[in-house]
Every structure is written in structure tokens, then in C-alpha cells.
Coordinates of C-alpha atoms and ligand atoms in Angstrom, one line a residue:
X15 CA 76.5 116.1 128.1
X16 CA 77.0 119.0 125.5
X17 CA 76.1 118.9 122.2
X18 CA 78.8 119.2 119.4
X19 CA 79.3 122.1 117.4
X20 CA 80.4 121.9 113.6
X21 CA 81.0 125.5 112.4
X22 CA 82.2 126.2 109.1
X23 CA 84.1 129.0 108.3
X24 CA 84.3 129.9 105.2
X25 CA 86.8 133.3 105.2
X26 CA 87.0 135.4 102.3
X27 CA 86.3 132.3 99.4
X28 CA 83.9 131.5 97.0
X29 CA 81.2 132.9 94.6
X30 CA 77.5 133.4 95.2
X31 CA 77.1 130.4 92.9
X32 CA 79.6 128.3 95.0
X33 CA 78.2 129.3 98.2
X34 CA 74.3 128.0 97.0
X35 CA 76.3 124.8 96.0
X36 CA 77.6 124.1 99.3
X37 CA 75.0 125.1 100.9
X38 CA 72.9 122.3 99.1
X39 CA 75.4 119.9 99.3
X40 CA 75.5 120.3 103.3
X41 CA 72.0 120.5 103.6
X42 CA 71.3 117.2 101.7
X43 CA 74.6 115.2 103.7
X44 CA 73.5 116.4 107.4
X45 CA 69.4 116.1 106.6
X46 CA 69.9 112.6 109.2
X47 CA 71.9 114.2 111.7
X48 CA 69.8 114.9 115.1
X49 CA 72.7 115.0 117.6
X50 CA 75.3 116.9 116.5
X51 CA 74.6 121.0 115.7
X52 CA 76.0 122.2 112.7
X53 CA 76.6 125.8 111.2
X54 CA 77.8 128.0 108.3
X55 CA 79.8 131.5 108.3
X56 CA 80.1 133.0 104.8
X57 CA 81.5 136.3 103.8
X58 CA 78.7 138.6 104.8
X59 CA 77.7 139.5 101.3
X60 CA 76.7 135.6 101.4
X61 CA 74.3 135.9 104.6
X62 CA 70.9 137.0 102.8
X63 CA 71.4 133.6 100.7
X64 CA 72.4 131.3 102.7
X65 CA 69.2 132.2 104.9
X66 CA 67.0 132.1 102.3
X67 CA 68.5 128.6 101.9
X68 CA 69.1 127.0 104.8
X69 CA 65.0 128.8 106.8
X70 CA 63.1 125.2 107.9
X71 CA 66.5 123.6 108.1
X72 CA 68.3 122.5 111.5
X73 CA 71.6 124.2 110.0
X74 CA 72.5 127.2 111.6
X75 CA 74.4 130.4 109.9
X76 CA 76.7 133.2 111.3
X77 CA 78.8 135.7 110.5
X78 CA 82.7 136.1 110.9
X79 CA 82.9 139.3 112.7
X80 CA 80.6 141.6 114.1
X81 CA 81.0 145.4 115.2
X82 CA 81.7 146.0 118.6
X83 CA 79.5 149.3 118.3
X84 CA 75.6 149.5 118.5
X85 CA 75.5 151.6 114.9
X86 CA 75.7 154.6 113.0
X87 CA 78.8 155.9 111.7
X88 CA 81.1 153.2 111.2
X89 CA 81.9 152.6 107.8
X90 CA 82.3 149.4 106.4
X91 CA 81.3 147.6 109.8
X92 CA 78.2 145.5 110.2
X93 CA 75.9 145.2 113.2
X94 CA 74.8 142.3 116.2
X95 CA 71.5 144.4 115.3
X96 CA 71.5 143.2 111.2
X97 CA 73.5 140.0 111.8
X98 CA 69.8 138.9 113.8
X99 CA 68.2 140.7 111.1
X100 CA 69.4 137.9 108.6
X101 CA 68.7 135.4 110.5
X102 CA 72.2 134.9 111.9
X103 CA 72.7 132.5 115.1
X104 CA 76.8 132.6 115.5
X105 CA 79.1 135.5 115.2
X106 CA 82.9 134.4 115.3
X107 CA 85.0 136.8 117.2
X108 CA 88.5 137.0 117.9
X109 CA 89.7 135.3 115.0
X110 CA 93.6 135.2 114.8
X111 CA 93.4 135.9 111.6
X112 CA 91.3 139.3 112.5
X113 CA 94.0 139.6 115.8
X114 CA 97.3 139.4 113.6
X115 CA 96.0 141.7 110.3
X116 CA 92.8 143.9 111.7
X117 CA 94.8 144.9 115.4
X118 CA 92.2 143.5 117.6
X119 CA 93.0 143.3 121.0
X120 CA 91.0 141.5 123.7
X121 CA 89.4 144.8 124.7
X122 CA 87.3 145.5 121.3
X123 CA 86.6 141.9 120.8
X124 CA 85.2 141.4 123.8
X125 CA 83.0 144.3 123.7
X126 CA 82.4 142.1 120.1
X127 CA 81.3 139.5 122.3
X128 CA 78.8 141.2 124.2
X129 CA 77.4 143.2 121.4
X130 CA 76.3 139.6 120.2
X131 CA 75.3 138.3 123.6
X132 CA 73.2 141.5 124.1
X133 CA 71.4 141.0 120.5
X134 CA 70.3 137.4 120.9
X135 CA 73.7 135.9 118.7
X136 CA 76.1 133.0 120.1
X137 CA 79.5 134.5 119.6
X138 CA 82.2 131.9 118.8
X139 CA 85.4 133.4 120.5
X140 CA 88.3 132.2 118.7
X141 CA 91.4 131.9 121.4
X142 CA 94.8 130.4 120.3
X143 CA 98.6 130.9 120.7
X144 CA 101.0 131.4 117.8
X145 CA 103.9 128.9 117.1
X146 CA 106.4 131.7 118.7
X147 CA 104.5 131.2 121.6
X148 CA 104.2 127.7 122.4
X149 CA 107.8 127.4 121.9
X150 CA 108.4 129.9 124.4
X151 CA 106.3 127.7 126.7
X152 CA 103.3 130.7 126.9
X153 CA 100.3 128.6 125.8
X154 CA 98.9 128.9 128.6
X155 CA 99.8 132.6 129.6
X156 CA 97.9 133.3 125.9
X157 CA 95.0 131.6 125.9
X158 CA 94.2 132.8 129.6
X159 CA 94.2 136.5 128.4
X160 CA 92.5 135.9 125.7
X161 CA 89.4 134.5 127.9
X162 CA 89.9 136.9 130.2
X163 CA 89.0 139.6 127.8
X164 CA 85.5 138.4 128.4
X165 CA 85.7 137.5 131.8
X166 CA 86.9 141.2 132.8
X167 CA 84.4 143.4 130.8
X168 CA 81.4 140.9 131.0
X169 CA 82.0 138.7 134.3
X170 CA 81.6 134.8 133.7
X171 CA 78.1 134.8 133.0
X172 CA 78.6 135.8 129.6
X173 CA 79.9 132.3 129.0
X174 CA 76.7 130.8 129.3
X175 CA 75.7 132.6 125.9
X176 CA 78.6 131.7 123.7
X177 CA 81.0 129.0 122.4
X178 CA 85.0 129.4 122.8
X179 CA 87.1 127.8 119.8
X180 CA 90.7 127.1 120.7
X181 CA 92.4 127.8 117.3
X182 CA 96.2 127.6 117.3
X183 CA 97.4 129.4 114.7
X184 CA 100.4 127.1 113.9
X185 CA 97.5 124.9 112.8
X186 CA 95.2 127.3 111.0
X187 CA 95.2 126.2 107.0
X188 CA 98.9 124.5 107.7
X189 CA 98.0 121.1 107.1
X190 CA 99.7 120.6 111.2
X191 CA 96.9 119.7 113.1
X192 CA 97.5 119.6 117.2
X193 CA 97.5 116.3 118.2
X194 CA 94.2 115.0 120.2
X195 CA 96.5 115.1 123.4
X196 CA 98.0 118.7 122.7
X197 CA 94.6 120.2 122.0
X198 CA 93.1 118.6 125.0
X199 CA 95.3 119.7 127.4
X200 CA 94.5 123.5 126.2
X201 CA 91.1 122.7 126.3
X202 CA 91.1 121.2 129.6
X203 CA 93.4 124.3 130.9
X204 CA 90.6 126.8 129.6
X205 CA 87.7 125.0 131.0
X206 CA 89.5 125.0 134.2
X207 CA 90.4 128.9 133.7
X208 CA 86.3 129.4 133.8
X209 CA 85.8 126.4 136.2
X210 CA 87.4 129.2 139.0
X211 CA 84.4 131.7 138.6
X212 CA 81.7 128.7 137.9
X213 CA 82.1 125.3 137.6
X214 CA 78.6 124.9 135.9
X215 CA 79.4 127.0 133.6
X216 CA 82.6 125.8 133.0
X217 CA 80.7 122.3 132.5
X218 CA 78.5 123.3 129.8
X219 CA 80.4 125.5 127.7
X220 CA 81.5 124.4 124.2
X221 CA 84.9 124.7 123.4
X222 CA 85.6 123.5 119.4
X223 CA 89.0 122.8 118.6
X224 CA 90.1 124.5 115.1
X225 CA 93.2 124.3 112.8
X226 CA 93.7 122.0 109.6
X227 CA 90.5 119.6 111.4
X228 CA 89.7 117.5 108.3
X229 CA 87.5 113.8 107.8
X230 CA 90.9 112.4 108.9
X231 CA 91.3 113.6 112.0
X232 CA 87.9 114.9 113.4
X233 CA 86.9 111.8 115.0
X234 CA 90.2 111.7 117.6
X235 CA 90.2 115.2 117.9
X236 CA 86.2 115.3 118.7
X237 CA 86.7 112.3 120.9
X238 CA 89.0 113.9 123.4
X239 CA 86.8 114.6 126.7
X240 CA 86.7 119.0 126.4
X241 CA 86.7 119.1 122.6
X242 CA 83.4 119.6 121.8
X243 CA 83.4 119.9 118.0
X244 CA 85.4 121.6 115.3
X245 CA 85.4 125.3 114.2
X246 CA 86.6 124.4 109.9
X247 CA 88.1 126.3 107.7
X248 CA 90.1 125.1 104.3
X249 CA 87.5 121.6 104.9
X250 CA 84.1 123.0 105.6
X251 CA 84.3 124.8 101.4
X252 CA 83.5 121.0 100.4
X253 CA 80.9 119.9 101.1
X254 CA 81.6 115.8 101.4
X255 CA 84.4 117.1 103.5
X256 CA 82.0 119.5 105.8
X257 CA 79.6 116.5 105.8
X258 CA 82.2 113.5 107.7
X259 CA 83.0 116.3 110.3
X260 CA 79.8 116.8 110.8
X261 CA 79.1 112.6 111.2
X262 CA 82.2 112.2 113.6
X263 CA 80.6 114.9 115.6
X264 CA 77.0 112.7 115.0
X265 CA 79.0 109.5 116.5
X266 CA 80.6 111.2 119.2
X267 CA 77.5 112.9 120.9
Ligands
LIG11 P1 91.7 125.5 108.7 O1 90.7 124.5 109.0 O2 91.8 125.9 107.2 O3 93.0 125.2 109.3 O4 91.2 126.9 109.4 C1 90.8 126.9 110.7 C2 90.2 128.2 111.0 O5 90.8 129.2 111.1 C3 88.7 128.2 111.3 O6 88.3 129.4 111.9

């Protein structure tokens, strides 16, 4: 059985103040939960705080984005190396958000990926097909090459050591949420794609589902058989909000 995964992400949003606030408020909400694991990614000027708030706590941190070099210079990027430094357990690749506006192709995030793997992070690889491209009927041709990435520079193995988030960005801060069914099938497709190089560790990777997930919804979307928690964004800056997402996660492990 895996374990869920709640991983807020909190993009570019918020003060210092706001992000002690909901750090408290999730801390205080989740402080029962045993099943379900549950994490934070603030803007990285956020990290040294949130660690010094959520040390002794189950709640994990991350960071959004990590360099894909080792370090030195490489201005303005931020290292696997100093991510662990802070504390950090999750880096989010890949985001589409980081695809559409930063250029990133599946080469340099998957070199992303490993630079996490190789310093002791879990990257969350964030996979998902535009609205463009589910009407042409490529889904599935996306999503494959976006795992592939990984597969062809790091073999299957580095699945072991990381988390996949299926994120379609149709649904990313829309309100339109994939139904349980749609997201399912994706998931299913993508555990499959890893199930060819190794079905165990096909069977034990997470893959979150991600895109307008809110109290509403979580519960269907967690319930579906492959969806193993929820990578949120515009819901995990409340705390209340961050806090049911995390229970439905709770009730479904
Ligand atoms: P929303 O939950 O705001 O749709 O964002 C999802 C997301 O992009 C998480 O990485």
C-alpha cells in the first residue's frame, strides 16, 4: 500500500509573516494525522523559516525547483547541495509552469531530478499535457515523454527515489479539476509506462494528481486506485483548506 502524499505548493505568494501563519495553522490541523505524509514548498527565501518551524514535526518541506548543476557560477540558481542544507526533503521539478515560461525541456529537468536523487532530496516531477493537447488526443504521447526524460538519462531505478505529480495544465489554478475517472486513467497509463522497465517499481511509486484539487474534491480524486495524493496549489495557501486535503488523504490510506 503507499502512503499518500499532500504537498503544498505555494508558487511565488505570500509574506514572511503569512508563510509563519500557515505554517502554524498546518502544523496545529495535521498534529493527529499518522497515515498520510504531508509537505510544504515555499518560495525559497521562505525555506530557513519554515525549517526552523516545522524541526520535531512529521511535516516535511521542499523547494520548487532546484539547479540541475552541482554549483559555482550560476547566478540566481540554488543547489540539491543547499536545498539539504535547509533541511529540505522534496524538490518539485518539471513544473508546467517552469516548462511554459522558464524553457525547460525534459533534458535539464531531468538532470533536475537526479541532482536531487544524488543529494538525498525526493524530487516531485510534475508531468501533464496542456488543453491543446488533450484535444488533439496526445495525452498520452505527452506525459510519456515527459517520464521518459528520467527514464533515458537515469534508467528506472531513479523512480524508486522520487514522486511523479500528473498536473494537467488545463486544471492548474482554473477552478476545472479532471474528473476522478480522467485523472485515473493518466495515472494508470503512467504507472503502466514504468510497469515495462519494473513492475515493483511501478507498484510503489507515488503519483499525486494536481490542478484546482480543493476540500471538495480531494476525497474522489484521492480515492481513485493510482492517485496517491494531491500536489496543491491556490488551496494549500489556507490552511483549513491545506488541512481537509490532508484528512481525505488521512481516510483514504
Ligand atoms: P492549483 O491547485 O492552484 O490548481 O495548482 C496546482 C499546481 O500547479 C500545483 O503544483
Amino acid at each position: 500500500m503507499r502512503r499518500p502524499l499532500i504537498a503544498g505548493n505555494w508558487k511565488m505568494n505570500g509574506t514572511k509573516a503569512d508563510a509563519a501563519e500557515l505554517v502554524r495553522g498546518i502544523v496545529a490541523g495535521v498534529s493527529g494525522m499518522q497515515k498520510t505524509d504531508v509537505a510544504v514548498c515555499p518560495p525559497f527565501p521562505y525555506l530557513y523559516l519554515v525549517e526552523e518551524l516545522l524541526q520535531g514535526t512529521a511535516i516535511g518541506w521542499g523547494s520548487q525547483d532546484v539547479s540541475c548543476e552541482d554549483g559555482g557560477a550560476f547566478t540566481g540558481q540554488v543547489s540539491a547541495a543547499m536545498l539539504k542544507d535547509f533541511g529540505c526533503r522534496y524538490a518539485i521539478v518539471g513544473h508546467s509552469e517552469r516548462r511554459q515560461l522558464n524553457g525547460e525541456t525534459d533534458g535539464v529537468i531531468a538532470r533536475k531530478y537526479a541532482q536531487a536523487v544524488a543529494n538525498g532530496l525526493v524530487p516531485i516531477l510534475c508531468v501533464g499535457e496542456t488543453l491543446e493537447e488533450r484535444e488533439q488526443g496526445k495525452t498520452e504521447e505527452v506525459v510519456a515523454k515527459h517520464i521518459d526524460g528520467v527514464l533515458n538519462l537515469e534508467g528506472v531505478d531513479a523512480y524508486a527515489h522520487g514522486v511523479v505529480a500528473y498536473e494537467p495544465v488545463w486544471a492548474i489554478g482554473t477552478g476545472v479539476t479532471a474528473t476522478p475517472a480522467q485523472a485515473q486513467e493518466v495515472h494508470a497509463f503512467l504507472r503502466e509506462r514504468i510497469a515495462k522497465k519494473s513492475k515493483e517499481i511501478a507498484k510503489g511509486l507515488r503519483i499525486l494528481y494536481g490542478g484546482s484539487m480543493k476540500p471538495g474534491n480531494a476525497a474522489e480524486l484521492i480515492g481513485q486506485p493510482d492517485i496517491d495524493g494531491g500536489l496543491i496549489g491556490g488551496a494549500s495557501l489556507n490552511a483549513a483548506d491545506f488541512v481537509a486535503i490532508c484528512q481525505a488523504g488521512e481516510d483514504n490510506a
